[in-house]
PDB file of C-alpha atoms in Angstrom:
ATOM      1  CA  MET A   1     -40.596  54.702   3.942  1.00 87.00           C
ATOM      2  CA  PHE A   2     -38.562  52.766   1.323  1.00 90.00           C
ATOM      3  CA  THR A   3     -37.730  49.793   3.510  1.00 96.00           C
ATOM      4  CA  ASP A   4     -37.176  46.227   2.340  1.00 97.00           C
ATOM      5  CA  GLU A   5     -40.604  45.372   3.787  1.00 98.00           C
ATOM      6  CA  TYR A   6     -42.195  48.144   1.730  1.00 98.00           C
ATOM      7  CA  PHE A   7     -40.778  46.846  -1.539  1.00 98.00           C
ATOM      8  CA  MET A   8     -41.357  43.184  -0.667  1.00 98.00           C
ATOM      9  CA  LYS A   9     -45.047  44.043  -0.291  1.00 98.00           C
ATOM     10  CA  MET A  10     -44.984  45.208  -3.933  1.00 98.00           C
ATOM     11  CA  ALA A  11     -43.406  41.882  -4.957  1.00 98.00           C
ATOM     12  CA  PHE A  12     -46.064  40.100  -2.874  1.00 98.00           C
ATOM     13  CA  GLN A  13     -48.809  41.929  -4.800  1.00 98.00           C
ATOM     14  CA  GLU A  14     -47.269  40.536  -7.992  1.00 98.00           C
ATOM     15  CA  ALA A  15     -47.369  37.037  -6.494  1.00 98.00           C
ATOM     16  CA  GLN A  16     -51.058  37.551  -5.702  1.00 98.00           C
ATOM     17  CA  ALA A  17     -51.643  38.592  -9.328  1.00 98.00           C
ATOM     18  CA  ALA A  18     -50.081  35.267 -10.397  1.00 98.00           C
ATOM     19  CA  LEU A  19     -52.357  33.390  -7.975  1.00 97.00           C
ATOM     20  CA  GLU A  20     -55.443  35.048  -9.488  1.00 97.00           C
ATOM     21  CA  LYS A  21     -54.380  33.536 -12.848  1.00 97.00           C
ATOM     22  CA  ASP A  22     -53.855  30.121 -11.243  1.00 97.00           C
ATOM     23  CA  GLU A  23     -50.086  30.420 -11.785  1.00 97.00           C
ATOM     24  CA  VAL A  24     -47.535  29.314  -9.166  1.00 97.00           C
ATOM     25  CA  PRO A  25     -47.644  32.488  -7.024  1.00 98.00           C
ATOM     26  CA  VAL A  26     -44.205  34.069  -7.274  1.00 98.00           C
ATOM     27  CA  GLY A  27     -43.755  37.802  -7.762  1.00 98.00           C
ATOM     28  CA  CYS A  28     -40.799  40.063  -8.182  1.00 98.00           C
ATOM     29  CA  ILE A  29     -39.846  43.700  -8.641  1.00 98.00           C
ATOM     30  CA  VAL A  30     -36.596  45.477  -9.490  1.00 98.00           C
ATOM     31  CA  VAL A  31     -35.747  48.757  -7.755  1.00 98.00           C
ATOM     32  CA  TYR A  32     -33.208  51.367  -8.890  1.00 98.00           C
ATOM     33  CA  ASN A  33     -32.717  54.566  -6.872  1.00 96.00           C
ATOM     34  CA  ASP A  34     -35.830  53.807  -4.797  1.00 96.00           C
ATOM     35  CA  ARG A  35     -37.859  53.554  -7.991  1.00 97.00           C
ATOM     36  CA  ILE A  36     -39.559  50.385  -9.245  1.00 98.00           C
ATOM     37  CA  ILE A  37     -38.275  49.821 -12.797  1.00 98.00           C
ATOM     38  CA  ALA A  38     -39.750  46.345 -13.370  1.00 98.00           C
ATOM     39  CA  ARG A  39     -42.633  44.270 -12.009  1.00 98.00           C
ATOM     40  CA  ALA A  40     -43.364  40.690 -12.975  1.00 98.00           C
ATOM     41  CA  HIS A  41     -45.061  37.510 -11.871  1.00 98.00           C
ATOM     42  CA  ASN A  42     -44.825  33.927 -12.943  1.00 98.00           C
ATOM     43  CA  LEU A  43     -46.603  33.283 -16.267  1.00 98.00           C
ATOM     44  CA  THR A  44     -45.400  29.803 -17.228  1.00 98.00           C
ATOM     45  CA  GLU A  45     -48.918  28.418 -17.732  1.00 97.00           C
ATOM     46  CA  LEU A  46     -50.412  31.368 -19.569  1.00 96.00           C
ATOM     47  CA  LEU A  47     -47.420  31.658 -21.908  1.00 96.00           C
ATOM     48  CA  ASN A  48     -46.817  27.897 -22.156  1.00 96.00           C
ATOM     49  CA  ASP A  49     -43.181  28.671 -21.457  1.00 97.00           C
ATOM     50  CA  VAL A  50     -41.017  27.193 -18.698  1.00 98.00           C
ATOM     51  CA  THR A  51     -38.693  30.199 -18.940  1.00 98.00           C
ATOM     52  CA  ALA A  52     -41.431  32.702 -17.988  1.00 98.00           C
ATOM     53  CA  HIS A  53     -40.528  32.874 -14.283  1.00 98.00           C
ATOM     54  CA  ALA A  54     -41.076  36.242 -12.594  1.00 98.00           C
ATOM     55  CA  GLU A  55     -37.329  36.891 -12.231  1.00 98.00           C
ATOM     56  CA  MET A  56     -36.545  36.183 -15.902  1.00 98.00           C
ATOM     57  CA  GLN A  57     -39.186  38.624 -17.091  1.00 98.00           C
ATOM     58  CA  ALA A  58     -38.062  41.232 -14.554  1.00 98.00           C
ATOM     59  CA  ILE A  59     -34.395  40.963 -15.626  1.00 98.00           C
ATOM     60  CA  THR A  60     -35.362  41.545 -19.262  1.00 98.00           C
ATOM     61  CA  ALA A  61     -37.739  44.411 -18.402  1.00 98.00           C
ATOM     62  CA  ALA A  62     -35.283  46.145 -16.051  1.00 98.00           C
ATOM     63  CA  ALA A  63     -32.439  45.950 -18.579  1.00 98.00           C
ATOM     64  CA  ASN A  64     -34.747  47.371 -21.197  1.00 97.00           C
ATOM     65  CA  MET A  65     -35.679  50.248 -18.866  1.00 97.00           C
ATOM     66  CA  LEU A  66     -32.031  50.950 -18.018  1.00 97.00           C
ATOM     67  CA  GLY A  67     -30.856  50.690 -21.634  1.00 96.00           C
ATOM     68  CA  GLY A  68     -28.086  48.269 -20.698  1.00 95.00           C
ATOM     69  CA  LYS A  69     -27.937  44.601 -19.909  1.00 96.00           C
ATOM     70  CA  TYR A  70     -26.361  44.803 -16.424  1.00 98.00           C
ATOM     71  CA  LEU A  71     -28.432  45.428 -13.287  1.00 98.00           C
ATOM     72  CA  ILE A  72     -25.703  47.240 -11.393  1.00 97.00           C
ATOM     73  CA  ASP A  73     -27.053  49.320  -8.455  1.00 97.00           C
ATOM     74  CA  CYS A  74     -30.379  47.490  -8.698  1.00 98.00           C
ATOM     75  CA  THR A  75     -32.144  45.490  -5.993  1.00 98.00           C
ATOM     76  CA  MET A  76     -34.474  42.619  -6.848  1.00 98.00           C
ATOM     77  CA  TYR A  77     -37.262  41.738  -4.379  1.00 98.00           C
ATOM     78  CA  VAL A  78     -38.614  38.255  -4.995  1.00 98.00           C
ATOM     79  CA  THR A  79     -41.156  36.350  -2.896  1.00 98.00           C
ATOM     80  CA  LEU A  80     -39.465  32.940  -3.365  1.00 98.00           C
ATOM     81  CA  GLU A  81     -35.803  31.927  -3.532  1.00 98.00           C
ATOM     82  CA  PRO A  82     -34.790  31.737  -7.231  1.00 98.00           C
ATOM     83  CA  CYS A  83     -34.384  28.376  -8.990  1.00 98.00           C
ATOM     84  CA  VAL A  84     -31.223  27.287 -10.872  1.00 98.00           C
ATOM     85  CA  MET A  85     -32.323  28.966 -14.122  1.00 98.00           C
ATOM     86  CA  CYS A  86     -33.118  32.294 -12.473  1.00 98.00           C
ATOM     87  CA  ALA A  87     -29.953  32.200 -10.333  1.00 98.00           C
ATOM     88  CA  GLY A  88     -27.912  31.653 -13.495  1.00 98.00           C
ATOM     89  CA  ALA A  89     -29.626  34.608 -15.170  1.00 98.00           C
ATOM     90  CA  LEU A  90     -29.084  36.785 -12.076  1.00 98.00           C
ATOM     91  CA  ALA A  91     -25.389  35.880 -12.064  1.00 98.00           C
ATOM     92  CA  TRP A  92     -25.074  37.063 -15.690  1.00 98.00           C
ATOM     93  CA  SER A  93     -26.983  40.278 -14.805  1.00 98.00           C
ATOM     94  CA  GLN A  94     -24.478  41.365 -12.129  1.00 98.00           C
ATOM     95  CA  LEU A  95     -27.414  42.441  -9.921  1.00 98.00           C
ATOM     96  CA  SER A  96     -26.140  44.349  -6.870  1.00 98.00           C
ATOM     97  CA  ARG A  97     -28.606  43.143  -4.245  1.00 98.00           C
ATOM     98  CA  ILE A  98     -31.370  40.564  -3.906  1.00 98.00           C
ATOM     99  CA  VAL A  99     -33.990  40.387  -1.156  1.00 98.00           C
ATOM    100  CA  ILE A 100     -35.738  37.009  -0.859  1.00 98.00           C
ATOM    101  CA  GLY A 101     -39.057  36.300   0.894  1.00 98.00           C
ATOM    102  CA  ALA A 102     -39.390  32.553   1.443  1.00 98.00           C
ATOM    103  CA  ARG A 103     -36.635  29.954   1.038  1.00 97.00           C
ATOM    104  CA  ASP A 104     -37.100  27.081  -1.444  1.00 97.00           C
ATOM    105  CA  GLU A 105     -35.189  24.188   0.078  1.00 96.00           C
ATOM    106  CA  LYS A 106     -35.911  21.819  -2.804  1.00 95.00           C
ATOM    107  CA  ARG A 107     -35.776  23.864  -6.001  1.00 96.00           C
ATOM    108  CA  GLY A 108     -33.831  26.937  -4.831  1.00 97.00           C
ATOM    109  CA  PHE A 109     -30.253  27.708  -5.892  1.00 97.00           C
ATOM    110  CA  ILE A 110     -28.768  27.827  -2.392  1.00 96.00           C
ATOM    111  CA  ASN A 111     -29.116  24.112  -1.614  1.00 96.00           C
ATOM    112  CA  LYS A 112     -27.799  23.323  -5.123  1.00 95.00           C
ATOM    113  CA  GLY A 113     -24.502  24.879  -4.022  1.00 94.00           C
ATOM    114  CA  LEU A 114     -24.792  27.729  -6.520  1.00 96.00           C
ATOM    115  CA  SER A 115     -23.973  31.368  -5.966  1.00 94.00           C
ATOM    116  CA  LEU A 116     -25.050  34.534  -7.749  1.00 97.00           C
ATOM    117  CA  HIS A 117     -22.567  37.165  -8.992  1.00 96.00           C
ATOM    118  CA  PRO A 118     -19.693  37.715  -6.505  1.00 96.00           C
ATOM    119  CA  LYS A 119     -20.859  41.339  -6.086  1.00 96.00           C
ATOM    120  CA  THR A 120     -24.498  40.451  -5.300  1.00 98.00           C
ATOM    121  CA  GLU A 121     -25.533  40.988  -1.678  1.00 98.00           C
ATOM    122  CA  ILE A 122     -28.158  38.435  -0.578  1.00 98.00           C
ATOM    123  CA  VAL A 123     -30.757  39.172   2.118  1.00 97.00           C
ATOM    124  CA  SER A 124     -33.492  36.699   2.975  1.00 96.00           C
ATOM    125  CA  GLY A 125     -36.457  36.257   5.292  1.00 95.00           C
ATOM    126  CA  ILE A 126     -38.324  39.515   4.520  1.00 97.00           C
ATOM    127  CA  LEU A 127     -42.113  38.860   4.825  1.00 97.00           C
ATOM    128  CA  GLU A 128     -41.104  35.212   4.947  1.00 98.00           C
ATOM    129  CA  ASN A 129     -44.308  33.916   6.598  1.00 98.00           C
ATOM    130  CA  GLU A 130     -46.657  35.593   4.113  1.00 98.00           C
ATOM    131  CA  CYS A 131     -44.573  34.592   1.078  1.00 98.00           C
ATOM    132  CA  SER A 132     -44.222  31.022   2.295  1.00 97.00           C
ATOM    133  CA  ALA A 133     -47.928  30.644   3.172  1.00 98.00           C
ATOM    134  CA  LEU A 134     -48.999  31.927  -0.253  1.00 97.00           C
ATOM    135  CA  ILE A 135     -47.044  29.269  -2.110  1.00 96.00           C
ATOM    136  CA  LYS A 136     -47.757  26.429   0.348  1.00 96.00           C
ATOM    137  CA  ASP A 137     -51.505  27.109   0.206  1.00 96.00           C
ATOM    138  CA  PHE A 138     -51.344  27.103  -3.597  1.00 97.00           C
ATOM    139  CA  PHE A 139     -49.734  23.670  -3.777  1.00 94.00           C
ATOM    140  CA  LYS A 140     -52.040  22.341  -1.047  1.00 95.00           C
ATOM    141  CA  SER A 141     -55.073  23.404  -3.120  1.00 93.00           C
ATOM    142  CA  LYS A 142     -53.632  21.553  -6.139  1.00 89.00           C
ATOM    143  CA  ARG A 143     -53.332  18.197  -4.389  1.00 85.00           C
TER     144      ARG A 143
ATOM    145  CA  MET B   1     -29.187  11.388 -43.593  1.00 87.00           C
ATOM    146  CA  PHE B   2     -30.557  12.725 -40.273  1.00 90.00           C
ATOM    147  CA  THR B   3     -27.489  12.058 -38.190  1.00 96.00           C
ATOM    148  CA  ASP B   4     -26.342  14.039 -35.170  1.00 97.00           C
ATOM    149  CA  GLU B   5     -23.602  15.544 -37.362  1.00 98.00           C
ATOM    150  CA  TYR B   6     -26.214  16.672 -39.877  1.00 98.00           C
ATOM    151  CA  PHE B   7     -28.251  18.533 -37.275  1.00 98.00           C
ATOM    152  CA  MET B   8     -25.198  19.901 -35.467  1.00 98.00           C
ATOM    153  CA  LYS B   9     -24.172  21.529 -38.744  1.00 98.00           C
ATOM    154  CA  MET B  10     -27.510  23.406 -38.660  1.00 98.00           C
ATOM    155  CA  ALA B  11     -26.757  24.564 -35.108  1.00 98.00           C
ATOM    156  CA  PHE B  12     -23.271  25.569 -36.275  1.00 98.00           C
ATOM    157  CA  GLN B  13     -24.817  27.727 -39.021  1.00 98.00           C
ATOM    158  CA  GLU B  14     -26.774  29.507 -36.295  1.00 98.00           C
ATOM    159  CA  ALA B  15     -23.531  30.093 -34.372  1.00 98.00           C
ATOM    160  CA  GLN B  16     -22.004  31.589 -37.523  1.00 98.00           C
ATOM    161  CA  ALA B  17     -25.030  33.907 -37.816  1.00 98.00           C
ATOM    162  CA  ALA B  18     -24.306  35.105 -34.262  1.00 98.00           C
ATOM    163  CA  LEU B  19     -20.655  35.693 -35.179  1.00 97.00           C
ATOM    164  CA  GLU B  20     -21.674  37.861 -38.122  1.00 97.00           C
ATOM    165  CA  LYS B  21     -23.510  40.113 -35.627  1.00 97.00           C
ATOM    166  CA  ASP B  22     -20.465  40.204 -33.338  1.00 97.00           C
ATOM    167  CA  GLU B  23     -22.322  38.123 -30.733  1.00 97.00           C
ATOM    168  CA  VAL B  24     -20.659  35.300 -28.773  1.00 97.00           C
ATOM    169  CA  PRO B  25     -21.030  32.574 -31.432  1.00 98.00           C
ATOM    170  CA  VAL B  26     -23.362  29.969 -29.970  1.00 98.00           C
ATOM    171  CA  GLY B  27     -26.148  28.409 -32.006  1.00 98.00           C
ATOM    172  CA  CYS B  28     -28.845  25.908 -31.310  1.00 98.00           C
ATOM    173  CA  ILE B  29     -31.717  24.048 -32.941  1.00 98.00           C
ATOM    174  CA  VAL B  30     -34.528  21.856 -31.618  1.00 98.00           C
ATOM    175  CA  VAL B  31     -35.570  18.775 -33.565  1.00 98.00           C
ATOM    176  CA  TYR B  32     -38.850  16.847 -33.228  1.00 98.00           C
ATOM    177  CA  ASN B  33     -39.547  13.819 -35.452  1.00 96.00           C
ATOM    178  CA  ASP B  34     -36.530  14.668 -37.648  1.00 96.00           C
ATOM    179  CA  ARG B  35     -37.948  18.127 -38.202  1.00 97.00           C
ATOM    180  CA  ILE B  36     -36.330  21.379 -37.041  1.00 98.00           C
ATOM    181  CA  ILE B  37     -38.956  23.192 -34.954  1.00 98.00           C
ATOM    182  CA  ALA B  38     -36.739  25.988 -33.576  1.00 98.00           C
ATOM    183  CA  ARG B  39     -33.503  27.736 -34.562  1.00 98.00           C
ATOM    184  CA  ALA B  40     -31.763  30.389 -32.489  1.00 98.00           C
ATOM    185  CA  HIS B  41     -28.457  32.048 -31.848  1.00 98.00           C
ATOM    186  CA  ASN B  42     -27.106  34.165 -29.061  1.00 98.00           C
ATOM    187  CA  LEU B  43     -28.479  37.732 -29.136  1.00 98.00           C
ATOM    188  CA  THR B  44     -27.446  39.141 -25.748  1.00 98.00           C
ATOM    189  CA  GLU B  45     -25.751  42.231 -27.241  1.00 97.00           C
ATOM    190  CA  LEU B  46     -28.345  43.083 -29.853  1.00 96.00           C
ATOM    191  CA  LEU B  47     -31.227  42.679 -27.386  1.00 96.00           C
ATOM    192  CA  ASN B  48     -29.309  44.096 -24.400  1.00 96.00           C
ATOM    193  CA  ASP B  49     -30.528  41.080 -22.471  1.00 97.00           C
ATOM    194  CA  VAL B  50     -28.405  38.567 -20.567  1.00 98.00           C
ATOM    195  CA  THR B  51     -31.221  36.013 -20.841  1.00 98.00           C
ATOM    196  CA  ALA B  52     -31.124  35.964 -24.679  1.00 98.00           C
ATOM    197  CA  HIS B  53     -28.907  32.894 -24.981  1.00 98.00           C
ATOM    198  CA  ALA B  54     -29.558  30.637 -27.986  1.00 98.00           C
ATOM    199  CA  GLU B  55     -30.987  27.844 -25.810  1.00 98.00           C
ATOM    200  CA  MET B  56     -33.461  30.105 -23.971  1.00 98.00           C
ATOM    201  CA  GLN B  57     -34.874  31.451 -27.211  1.00 98.00           C
ATOM    202  CA  ALA B  58     -35.050  27.954 -28.704  1.00 98.00           C
ATOM    203  CA  ILE B  59     -36.903  26.538 -25.670  1.00 98.00           C
ATOM    204  CA  THR B  60     -39.527  29.290 -25.929  1.00 98.00           C
ATOM    205  CA  ALA B  61     -39.831  28.942 -29.721  1.00 98.00           C
ATOM    206  CA  ALA B  62     -40.065  25.137 -29.657  1.00 98.00           C
ATOM    207  CA  ALA B  63     -42.728  25.152 -26.917  1.00 98.00           C
ATOM    208  CA  ASN B  64     -44.676  27.694 -28.935  1.00 97.00           C
ATOM    209  CA  MET B  65     -44.441  25.481 -32.016  1.00 97.00           C
ATOM    210  CA  LEU B  66     -45.519  22.369 -30.073  1.00 97.00           C
ATOM    211  CA  GLY B  67     -48.328  24.185 -28.258  1.00 96.00           C
ATOM    212  CA  GLY B  68     -47.152  22.906 -24.879  1.00 95.00           C
ATOM    213  CA  LYS B  69     -44.397  23.871 -22.514  1.00 96.00           C
ATOM    214  CA  TYR B  70     -42.572  20.511 -22.298  1.00 98.00           C
ATOM    215  CA  LEU B  71     -40.003  19.412 -24.896  1.00 98.00           C
ATOM    216  CA  ILE B  72     -40.696  15.704 -24.579  1.00 96.00           C
ATOM    217  CA  ASP B  73     -39.411  13.680 -27.586  1.00 97.00           C
ATOM    218  CA  CYS B  74     -37.331  16.671 -28.692  1.00 98.00           C
ATOM    219  CA  THR B  75     -33.560  16.819 -29.230  1.00 98.00           C
ATOM    220  CA  MET B  76     -31.621  20.044 -28.802  1.00 98.00           C
ATOM    221  CA  TYR B  77     -28.377  20.490 -30.751  1.00 98.00           C
ATOM    222  CA  VAL B  78     -26.211  23.225 -29.259  1.00 98.00           C
ATOM    223  CA  THR B  79     -22.676  24.216 -30.282  1.00 98.00           C
ATOM    224  CA  LEU B  80     -21.517  24.968 -26.707  1.00 98.00           C
ATOM    225  CA  GLU B  81     -22.287  23.274 -23.397  1.00 98.00           C
ATOM    226  CA  PRO B  82     -25.152  25.198 -21.709  1.00 98.00           C
ATOM    227  CA  CYS B  83     -24.492  27.575 -18.792  1.00 98.00           C
ATOM    228  CA  VAL B  84     -26.252  27.357 -15.392  1.00 98.00           C
ATOM    229  CA  MET B  85     -29.210  29.468 -16.566  1.00 98.00           C
ATOM    230  CA  CYS B  86     -29.792  27.401 -19.701  1.00 98.00           C
ATOM    231  CA  ALA B  87     -29.299  24.099 -17.872  1.00 98.00           C
ATOM    232  CA  GLY B  88     -31.924  25.188 -15.337  1.00 98.00           C
ATOM    233  CA  ALA B  89     -34.338  26.066 -18.143  1.00 98.00           C
ATOM    234  CA  LEU B  90     -33.655  22.750 -19.898  1.00 98.00           C
ATOM    235  CA  ALA B  91     -34.356  20.879 -16.666  1.00 98.00           C
ATOM    236  CA  TRP B  92     -37.769  22.572 -16.408  1.00 98.00           C
ATOM    237  CA  SER B  93     -38.439  21.766 -20.101  1.00 98.00           C
ATOM    238  CA  GLN B  94     -38.063  17.986 -19.647  1.00 98.00           C
ATOM    239  CA  LEU B  95     -36.139  17.846 -22.942  1.00 98.00           C
ATOM    240  CA  SER B  96     -35.566  14.224 -23.984  1.00 98.00           C
ATOM    241  CA  ARG B  97     -32.104  14.517 -25.534  1.00 98.00           C
ATOM    242  CA  ILE B  98     -29.332  17.093 -25.865  1.00 98.00           C
ATOM    243  CA  VAL B  99     -26.372  16.944 -28.234  1.00 98.00           C
ATOM    244  CA  ILE B 100     -23.506  19.272 -27.313  1.00 98.00           C
ATOM    245  CA  GLY B 101     -20.665  20.430 -29.603  1.00 98.00           C
ATOM    246  CA  ALA B 102     -17.873  21.894 -27.469  1.00 98.00           C
ATOM    247  CA  ARG B 103     -17.525  21.608 -23.694  1.00 97.00           C
ATOM    248  CA  ASP B 104     -17.383  24.785 -21.572  1.00 97.00           C
ATOM    249  CA  GLU B 105     -15.183  23.860 -18.640  1.00 96.00           C
ATOM    250  CA  LYS B 106     -15.542  27.245 -16.945  1.00 95.00           C
ATOM    251  CA  ARG B 107     -19.131  28.386 -17.487  1.00 96.00           C
ATOM    252  CA  GLY B 108     -20.824  25.091 -18.389  1.00 97.00           C
ATOM    253  CA  PHE B 109     -23.292  23.281 -16.114  1.00 97.00           C
ATOM    254  CA  ILE B 110     -21.362  19.998 -15.906  1.00 96.00           C
ATOM    255  CA  ASN B 111     -18.428  21.309 -13.862  1.00 96.00           C
ATOM    256  CA  LYS B 112     -20.907  23.164 -11.609  1.00 95.00           C
ATOM    257  CA  GLY B 113     -22.203  19.743 -10.549  1.00 94.00           C
ATOM    258  CA  LEU B 114     -25.624  20.358 -12.078  1.00 96.00           C
ATOM    259  CA  SER B 115     -27.738  17.914 -14.037  1.00 94.00           C
ATOM    260  CA  LEU B 116     -30.577  18.388 -16.500  1.00 97.00           C
ATOM    261  CA  HIS B 117     -33.914  16.554 -16.194  1.00 96.00           C
ATOM    262  CA  PRO B 118     -33.469  12.913 -15.063  1.00 96.00           C
ATOM    263  CA  LYS B 119     -34.992  11.803 -18.380  1.00 95.00           C
ATOM    264  CA  THR B 120     -32.624  13.861 -20.578  1.00 98.00           C
ATOM    265  CA  GLU B 121     -30.020  11.864 -22.484  1.00 98.00           C
ATOM    266  CA  ILE B 122     -26.770  13.836 -22.906  1.00 98.00           C
ATOM    267  CA  VAL B 123     -24.400  13.327 -25.857  1.00 97.00           C
ATOM    268  CA  SER B 124     -21.341  15.484 -26.374  1.00 96.00           C
ATOM    269  CA  GLY B 125     -18.397  15.957 -28.712  1.00 95.00           C
ATOM    270  CA  ILE B 126     -20.285  16.190 -32.023  1.00 97.00           C
ATOM    271  CA  LEU B 127     -18.380  18.588 -34.367  1.00 98.00           C
ATOM    272  CA  GLU B 128     -16.409  19.464 -31.245  1.00 98.00           C
ATOM    273  CA  ASN B 129     -13.344  20.880 -33.033  1.00 98.00           C
ATOM    274  CA  GLU B 130     -15.323  23.238 -35.275  1.00 98.00           C
ATOM    275  CA  CYS B 131     -17.601  24.431 -32.452  1.00 98.00           C
ATOM    276  CA  SER B 132     -14.681  24.932 -30.106  1.00 97.00           C
ATOM    277  CA  ALA B 133     -12.546  26.772 -32.685  1.00 98.00           C
ATOM    278  CA  LEU B 134     -15.396  29.153 -33.540  1.00 97.00           C
ATOM    279  CA  ILE B 135     -15.774  30.347 -29.965  1.00 96.00           C
ATOM    280  CA  LYS B 136     -12.047  30.378 -29.138  1.00 96.00           C
ATOM    281  CA  ASP B 137     -11.265  32.459 -32.238  1.00 96.00           C
ATOM    282  CA  PHE B 138     -14.024  34.886 -31.272  1.00 97.00           C
ATOM    283  CA  PHE B 139     -12.607  35.518 -27.806  1.00 94.00           C
ATOM    284  CA  LYS B 140      -9.043  35.682 -29.176  1.00 95.00           C
ATOM    285  CA  SER B 141     -10.154  38.433 -31.599  1.00 93.00           C
ATOM    286  CA  LYS B 142     -11.666  40.376 -28.667  1.00 89.00           C
ATOM    287  CA  ARG B 143      -8.434  40.487 -26.632  1.00 85.00           C
TER     288      ARG B 143
END
């Protein structure tokens, strides 16, 4: 039951919640022992805050839930490849595993030559088509 | 009166406030029209949050003060060169100018090959010796 697809669907629901608020639709959850300990979606417009990406909020919320600042033994599911800021935060967090929906060739950390923490396992391409379509349709509607 | 040294001293006072709480001593202020609109220091230990770097808090606070998410026409004074996370956040913020105290060869964004926003002017080496000594002494005391 607790497959990567299962949890990515939860992250995708967060992205849809962002879309309903006319935010760039990116969603994210953090899982520890098959339990969701943080859910977040992009809120940069609502909060007037460029740092309010889904991943940043989820890192803070998960650490708060765990009572410690490191996300060891946690998996983050995020619908879009993290940007430089979020990748930097994830590196500090020592997250154990990240599962990415769609790649972000332009703004994502991978093409910037950055890496996360050396112990972080990276998986990508889970629900890729749905995650990618959600964000592409959003930007198309804005043009 | 309102020189870069003047404002860097204010950022340095923030770094000293972090030191008093046994936090990694980094401090930062944001200035708009010669007025300080945000002050912050590192609080990662107190808040149990890897994202609570001085710069991240100052970006959020300054945007809140300005009522908009972009830090156009603002200058950030920070005692230590920003890390990858903070550089990514500053890039999103479109900050106009950053003044850096000490370089961070290992964790700083410059040696990672990253840049800030194309419109951000970067100045470094203001109060460099004081800023550098503060952080080096801190880590020496921890060994």
